[in-house]
């Protein structure tokens, strides 16, 4: 069962009935979400999760989410990423966008930890590149 809740003046939102205990502090951190992650696909309104250039870079022309794996910074899409495997070597390329996509200091260290997690899951040696991703969307 679901129930309607008011959400930051945006209009109605829906949650699992009774699941209205939200944290007081804003979401913080860096995450790499995979293709078609449920969080990106189900989040509305899109402009809150995909602000500014993120909507142009990470959504399809029709506004569909999931065709690119995304870089999430403090709860917003701040870039896209891709991994390529060759033997045990896994190259992860992250294209960050302006604004929250700036990866310096602690945020860069958090990204490096996320990339290490990709390597652990895929049982390979990872190499991180921060730059333009030249791979197209998932078909």
mmCIF file of C-alpha atoms in Angstrom:
data_model
loop_
_atom_site.group_PDB
_atom_site.id
_atom_site.type_symbol
_atom_site.label_atom_id
_atom_site.label_comp_id
_atom_site.label_asym_id
_atom_site.label_seq_id
_atom_site.Cartn_x
_atom_site.Cartn_y
_atom_site.Cartn_z
ATOM 1 C CA UNK A 1 0.000 0.000 0.000
ATOM 2 C CA UNK A 2 1.184 3.552 -0.689
ATOM 3 C CA UNK A 3 0.277 6.933 0.716
ATOM 4 C CA UNK A 4 0.518 10.458 -0.620
ATOM 5 C CA UNK A 5 2.921 12.894 1.066
ATOM 6 C CA UNK A 6 3.784 16.561 0.496
ATOM 7 C CA UNK A 7 7.345 16.901 -0.777
ATOM 8 C CA UNK A 8 9.130 20.279 -0.667
ATOM 9 C CA UNK A 9 6.307 22.109 -2.385
ATOM 10 C CA UNK A 10 6.718 20.088 -5.591
ATOM 11 C CA UNK A 11 3.291 18.550 -5.341
ATOM 12 C CA UNK A 12 2.164 15.117 -4.326
ATOM 13 C CA UNK A 13 4.669 12.332 -3.870
ATOM 14 C CA UNK A 14 4.126 8.699 -2.945
ATOM 15 C CA UNK A 15 5.784 6.442 -0.379
ATOM 16 C CA UNK A 16 5.133 3.025 1.103
ATOM 17 C CA UNK A 17 2.378 3.521 3.673
ATOM 18 C CA UNK A 18 3.907 4.438 7.020
ATOM 19 C CA UNK A 19 7.413 4.984 5.595
ATOM 20 C CA UNK A 20 7.506 8.702 6.361
ATOM 21 C CA UNK A 21 10.466 8.904 8.743
ATOM 22 C CA UNK A 22 12.945 10.851 6.586
ATOM 23 C CA UNK A 23 16.477 11.802 7.709
ATOM 24 C CA UNK A 24 16.903 15.437 8.762
ATOM 25 C CA UNK A 25 20.297 15.809 7.088
ATOM 26 C CA UNK A 26 20.652 16.037 3.316
ATOM 27 C CA UNK A 27 22.062 13.086 1.396
ATOM 28 C CA UNK A 28 25.851 13.242 1.015
ATOM 29 C CA UNK A 29 28.345 11.123 -0.865
ATOM 30 C CA UNK A 30 29.509 9.832 -4.219
ATOM 31 C CA UNK A 31 28.026 6.723 -5.838
ATOM 32 C CA UNK A 32 28.335 4.983 -9.190
ATOM 33 C CA UNK A 33 24.923 3.646 -10.203
ATOM 34 C CA UNK A 34 24.632 1.003 -12.949
ATOM 35 C CA UNK A 35 22.608 1.001 -16.139
ATOM 36 C CA UNK A 36 18.849 1.017 -15.460
ATOM 37 C CA UNK A 37 19.237 1.491 -11.700
ATOM 38 C CA UNK A 38 15.814 1.619 -10.026
ATOM 39 C CA UNK A 39 16.639 4.902 -8.244
ATOM 40 C CA UNK A 40 17.280 6.767 -11.498
ATOM 41 C CA UNK A 41 14.443 5.168 -13.422
ATOM 42 C CA UNK A 42 11.765 5.707 -10.760
ATOM 43 C CA UNK A 43 12.743 9.193 -9.543
ATOM 44 C CA UNK A 44 10.414 12.053 -10.421
ATOM 45 C CA UNK A 45 10.337 14.898 -11.118
ATOM 46 C CA UNK A 46 13.334 14.237 -13.365
ATOM 47 C CA UNK A 47 14.725 17.778 -13.085
ATOM 48 C CA UNK A 48 15.390 17.290 -9.362
ATOM 49 C CA UNK A 49 17.570 14.228 -9.922
ATOM 50 C CA UNK A 50 18.992 15.286 -13.310
ATOM 51 C CA UNK A 51 19.578 19.051 -12.890
ATOM 52 C CA UNK A 52 20.967 21.255 -15.661
ATOM 53 C CA UNK A 53 23.337 19.542 -18.062
ATOM 54 C CA UNK A 54 22.796 16.144 -16.389
ATOM 55 C CA UNK A 55 19.421 15.885 -18.120
ATOM 56 C CA UNK A 56 21.071 16.460 -21.509
ATOM 57 C CA UNK A 57 23.932 14.042 -20.868
ATOM 58 C CA UNK A 58 22.321 11.189 -18.925
ATOM 59 C CA UNK A 59 18.759 11.016 -20.249
ATOM 60 C CA UNK A 60 17.512 9.936 -23.664
ATOM 61 C CA UNK A 61 15.925 12.644 -25.854
ATOM 62 C CA UNK A 62 12.512 11.410 -24.670
ATOM 63 C CA UNK A 63 13.555 11.783 -20.999
ATOM 64 C CA UNK A 64 14.124 8.068 -20.322
ATOM 65 C CA UNK A 65 16.613 7.269 -17.569
ATOM 66 C CA UNK A 66 18.858 4.202 -17.433
ATOM 67 C CA UNK A 67 20.597 4.310 -20.788
ATOM 68 C CA UNK A 68 23.778 5.527 -19.073
ATOM 69 C CA UNK A 69 25.205 4.476 -15.734
ATOM 70 C CA UNK A 70 25.395 7.635 -13.635
ATOM 71 C CA UNK A 71 27.661 9.358 -11.166
ATOM 72 C CA UNK A 72 25.563 10.448 -8.202
ATOM 73 C CA UNK A 73 26.928 13.223 -5.961
ATOM 74 C CA UNK A 74 24.954 14.285 -2.901
ATOM 75 C CA UNK A 75 21.811 12.669 -4.284
ATOM 76 C CA UNK A 76 21.904 14.285 -7.751
ATOM 77 C CA UNK A 77 23.176 13.011 -11.083
ATOM 78 C CA UNK A 78 26.500 14.766 -11.636
ATOM 79 C CA UNK A 79 27.930 12.729 -14.518
ATOM 80 C CA UNK A 80 28.039 9.457 -16.408
ATOM 81 C CA UNK A 81 30.503 6.579 -16.401
ATOM 82 C CA UNK A 82 31.554 3.484 -18.312
ATOM 83 C CA UNK A 83 33.709 0.448 -17.601
ATOM 84 C CA UNK A 84 35.681 -1.589 -20.098
ATOM 85 C CA UNK A 85 37.286 -4.916 -19.326
ATOM 86 C CA UNK A 86 40.363 -6.440 -20.938
ATOM 87 C CA UNK A 87 41.399 -9.620 -19.147
ATOM 88 C CA UNK A 88 41.640 -8.736 -15.456
ATOM 89 C CA UNK A 89 42.121 -5.032 -16.197
ATOM 90 C CA UNK A 90 39.013 -2.848 -15.845
ATOM 91 C CA UNK A 91 39.161 0.749 -17.006
ATOM 92 C CA UNK A 92 36.502 2.993 -15.477
ATOM 93 C CA UNK A 93 35.961 6.347 -17.185
ATOM 94 C CA UNK A 94 33.910 8.943 -15.316
ATOM 95 C CA UNK A 95 32.681 12.087 -17.033
ATOM 96 C CA UNK A 96 31.722 14.589 -14.390
ATOM 97 C CA UNK A 97 29.592 17.633 -15.125
ATOM 98 C CA UNK A 98 29.800 21.143 -13.729
ATOM 99 C CA UNK A 99 28.360 21.968 -10.342
ATOM 100 C CA UNK A 100 28.231 18.952 -8.042
ATOM 101 C CA UNK A 101 30.199 16.993 -10.613
ATOM 102 C CA UNK A 102 33.452 18.663 -9.586
ATOM 103 C CA UNK A 103 35.602 15.843 -8.210
ATOM 104 C CA UNK A 104 38.279 17.267 -5.941
ATOM 105 C CA UNK A 105 39.658 16.276 -2.556
ATOM 106 C CA UNK A 106 37.271 14.145 -0.513
ATOM 107 C CA UNK A 107 34.880 13.632 -3.434
ATOM 108 C CA UNK A 108 37.661 12.280 -5.614
ATOM 109 C CA UNK A 109 38.654 9.880 -2.811
ATOM 110 C CA UNK A 110 35.021 8.728 -2.527
ATOM 111 C CA UNK A 111 34.957 8.148 -6.284
ATOM 112 C CA UNK A 112 38.167 6.120 -6.065
ATOM 113 C CA UNK A 113 36.539 3.969 -3.358
ATOM 114 C CA UNK A 114 33.490 3.405 -5.598
ATOM 115 C CA UNK A 115 35.770 2.375 -8.469
ATOM 116 C CA UNK A 116 37.614 -0.045 -6.165
ATOM 117 C CA UNK A 117 34.213 -1.534 -5.292
ATOM 118 C CA UNK A 118 33.544 -2.077 -9.017
ATOM 119 C CA UNK A 119 36.879 -3.900 -9.231
ATOM 120 C CA UNK A 120 36.063 -6.080 -6.225
ATOM 121 C CA UNK A 121 32.638 -7.043 -7.593
ATOM 122 C CA UNK A 122 34.057 -7.783 -11.038
ATOM 123 C CA UNK A 123 37.198 -9.448 -9.634
ATOM 124 C CA UNK A 124 39.647 -7.329 -11.574
ATOM 125 C CA UNK A 125 42.259 -4.595 -11.331
ATOM 126 C CA UNK A 126 40.693 -1.175 -11.814
ATOM 127 C CA UNK A 127 42.075 1.965 -13.346
ATOM 128 C CA UNK A 128 40.184 5.278 -13.031
ATOM 129 C CA UNK A 129 40.116 7.962 -15.715
ATOM 130 C CA UNK A 130 38.201 11.192 -15.160
ATOM 131 C CA UNK A 131 37.445 12.727 -18.529
ATOM 132 C CA UNK A 132 35.079 12.705 -21.480
ATOM 133 C CA UNK A 133 33.259 9.416 -21.952
ATOM 134 C CA UNK A 134 33.076 8.549 -25.626
ATOM 135 C CA UNK A 135 30.726 5.574 -25.375
ATOM 136 C CA UNK A 136 27.118 5.924 -26.503
ATOM 137 C CA UNK A 137 24.016 4.926 -24.566
ATOM 138 C CA UNK A 138 22.954 1.356 -23.877
ATOM 139 C CA UNK A 139 20.801 0.219 -26.761
#
